[in-house]
Amino acid sequence: MSAEIPDWTRGAEGLALARCRACGHVQYVRRPFCPECGSEDLGVERASGRGTVYAVTAVARAPSPDLQAFAPYGLALVDAPEGFRFMAHCPPEGVAIGAPVRTTFRAFGAGLVPFVTPEDQP
C-alpha cells in the first residue's frame, strides 16, 4: 500500500487518504491496515484538499533554531469532507475556526508542508 500513496512531504502530489474496502473507514495517517476492522484491503484516493477549519493557532516560538526564521506561522486542524482531520500550516492571521479552506503546498525548512488559505482568497 505505501508505494501507492502520494507522499505529501516529497513532491506536493496532493493529500491522499486510504479507504478500507471491507468497512469503508477513512484514514489519513498512513497504516498498512484499517484501525477500525483490521483489514489490509485498503484503496488509496486523492483528497479534494478542501475543508473546514476546526482549530487554529499561531506559533511565535519555533521548535528549533532552523525553523525560527519562519516564525510567526500558523497551524490549523482542518476537517476534510472525505471524513478525516489533518494538520496544515496557514497564515498566522486571517484563517478562522469554521472557515472553508483549500490546500496547496509550501516550503518549510527542508521539506514541503500542506498550507491552507481561505477559499475566497485568490
Tab-separated table of C-alpha atoms in Angstrom:
chain	number	residue	atom	x	y	z
A	1	MET	CA	0.000	0.000	0.000
A	2	SER	CA	2.697	2.554	0.899
A	3	ALA	CA	4.070	2.687	-2.659
A	4	GLU	CA	0.622	3.725	-3.936
A	5	ILE	CA	0.107	6.613	-1.524
A	6	PRO	CA	1.350	10.013	-2.707
A	7	ASP	CA	3.759	11.361	-0.116
A	8	TRP	CA	2.805	14.986	0.533
A	9	THR	CA	6.166	15.628	2.131
A	10	ARG	CA	8.143	14.859	-1.057
A	11	GLY	CA	6.521	16.457	-4.047
A	12	ALA	CA	3.228	18.139	-3.277
A	13	GLU	CA	1.281	15.490	-5.166
A	14	GLY	CA	-1.790	16.267	-3.110
A	15	LEU	CA	-3.425	14.969	0.015
A	16	ALA	CA	-4.201	11.274	-0.073
A	17	LEU	CA	-6.394	9.066	2.075
A	18	ALA	CA	-6.885	5.347	2.442
A	19	ARG	CA	-10.396	3.892	2.429
A	20	CYS	CA	-10.973	0.389	3.764
A	21	ARG	CA	-12.672	-1.756	1.140
A	22	ALA	CA	-14.065	-4.018	3.871
A	23	CYS	CA	-15.775	-1.482	6.142
A	24	GLY	CA	-15.444	1.922	4.427
A	25	HIS	CA	-13.401	3.539	7.209
A	26	VAL	CA	-11.298	6.507	6.020
A	27	GLN	CA	-7.816	7.156	7.375
A	28	TYR	CA	-5.327	9.906	6.645
A	29	VAL	CA	-2.488	8.590	8.798
A	30	ARG	CA	-0.525	6.002	6.811
A	31	ARG	CA	-1.039	2.484	8.161
A	32	PRO	CA	-0.933	-0.846	6.313
A	33	PHE	CA	-4.260	-1.888	7.872
A	34	CYS	CA	-7.648	-0.479	8.824
A	35	PRO	CA	-7.707	0.581	12.501
A	36	GLU	CA	-11.470	0.040	12.545
A	37	CYS	CA	-11.730	-3.596	11.351
A	38	GLY	CA	-8.125	-4.774	10.860
A	39	SER	CA	-8.455	-5.414	7.131
A	40	GLU	CA	-5.391	-4.888	4.945
A	41	ASP	CA	-7.566	-4.272	1.858
A	42	LEU	CA	-7.176	-0.504	1.509
A	43	GLY	CA	-7.813	1.659	-1.526
A	44	VAL	CA	-5.920	4.910	-1.986
A	45	GLU	CA	-7.762	8.033	-3.134
A	46	ARG	CA	-6.739	11.611	-3.714
A	47	ALA	CA	-8.458	14.015	-1.320
A	48	SER	CA	-10.027	17.239	-2.556
A	49	GLY	CA	-7.713	19.449	-0.494
A	50	ARG	CA	-10.715	21.406	0.728
A	51	GLY	CA	-12.038	21.533	4.271
A	52	THR	CA	-13.313	23.482	7.241
A	53	VAL	CA	-11.024	24.834	9.963
A	54	TYR	CA	-11.582	23.010	13.252
A	55	ALA	CA	-8.871	24.820	15.258
A	56	VAL	CA	-6.146	27.357	14.534
A	57	THR	CA	-3.152	28.780	16.387
A	58	ALA	CA	-0.117	30.984	15.721
A	59	VAL	CA	3.354	29.695	16.540
A	60	ALA	CA	5.586	32.511	17.756
A	61	ARG	CA	8.429	30.360	19.049
A	62	ALA	CA	9.579	27.712	16.589
A	63	PRO	CA	10.599	24.286	17.926
A	64	SER	CA	14.143	24.505	16.514
A	65	PRO	CA	16.649	27.206	15.564
A	66	ASP	CA	16.466	26.368	11.831
A	67	LEU	CA	12.686	26.948	11.820
A	68	GLN	CA	12.835	30.217	13.784
A	69	ALA	CA	13.149	32.152	10.502
A	70	PHE	CA	9.563	31.091	9.655
A	71	ALA	CA	8.024	32.367	12.905
A	72	PRO	CA	5.397	33.524	13.391
A	73	TYR	CA	3.457	30.950	11.381
A	74	GLY	CA	0.003	29.500	11.705
A	75	LEU	CA	-1.124	25.923	12.212
A	76	ALA	CA	-4.643	24.691	11.576
A	77	LEU	CA	-6.561	21.477	12.120
A	78	VAL	CA	-8.842	21.000	9.132
A	79	ASP	CA	-11.835	18.692	8.725
A	80	ALA	CA	-11.827	17.321	5.181
A	81	PRO	CA	-15.166	16.496	3.530
A	82	GLU	CA	-13.856	12.975	2.911
A	83	GLY	CA	-14.044	12.264	6.640
A	84	PHE	CA	-10.602	12.844	8.145
A	85	ARG	CA	-8.865	15.663	10.019
A	86	PHE	CA	-5.407	16.884	9.074
A	87	MET	CA	-2.919	19.466	10.288
A	88	ALA	CA	-1.620	22.141	7.930
A	89	HIS	CA	0.278	25.369	8.050
A	90	CYS	CA	-1.649	28.579	7.393
A	91	PRO	CA	-1.105	32.337	7.516
A	92	PRO	CA	-0.570	33.489	11.126
A	93	GLU	CA	-3.668	35.692	10.751
A	94	GLY	CA	-6.774	35.578	8.589
A	95	VAL	CA	-7.809	31.935	8.998
A	96	ALA	CA	-10.723	31.439	11.381
A	97	ILE	CA	-12.433	28.474	13.002
A	98	GLY	CA	-15.313	27.375	10.778
A	99	ALA	CA	-13.823	28.943	7.644
A	100	PRO	CA	-13.731	26.961	4.393
A	101	VAL	CA	-10.148	26.493	3.170
A	102	ARG	CA	-8.202	24.956	0.302
A	103	THR	CA	-4.808	23.272	0.415
A	104	THR	CA	-1.627	23.988	-1.501
A	105	PHE	CA	1.949	23.125	-0.528
A	106	ARG	CA	4.772	25.393	0.600
A	107	ALA	CA	8.405	25.003	1.512
A	108	PHE	CA	9.024	24.836	5.234
A	109	GLY	CA	12.505	24.034	6.483
A	110	ALA	CA	13.878	21.174	4.393
A	111	GLY	CA	10.518	19.944	3.090
A	112	LEU	CA	7.075	20.785	1.799
A	113	VAL	CA	4.033	21.054	4.036
A	114	PRO	CA	0.293	21.349	3.419
A	115	PHE	CA	-0.681	25.033	3.551
A	116	VAL	CA	-4.302	26.155	3.784
A	117	THR	CA	-5.777	29.511	2.836
A	118	PRO	CA	-9.365	30.761	2.921
A	119	GLU	CA	-11.303	29.508	-0.108
A	120	ASP	CA	-12.301	33.039	-1.070
A	121	GLN	CA	-8.651	34.196	-1.409
A	122	PRO	CA	-7.027	34.038	-4.853
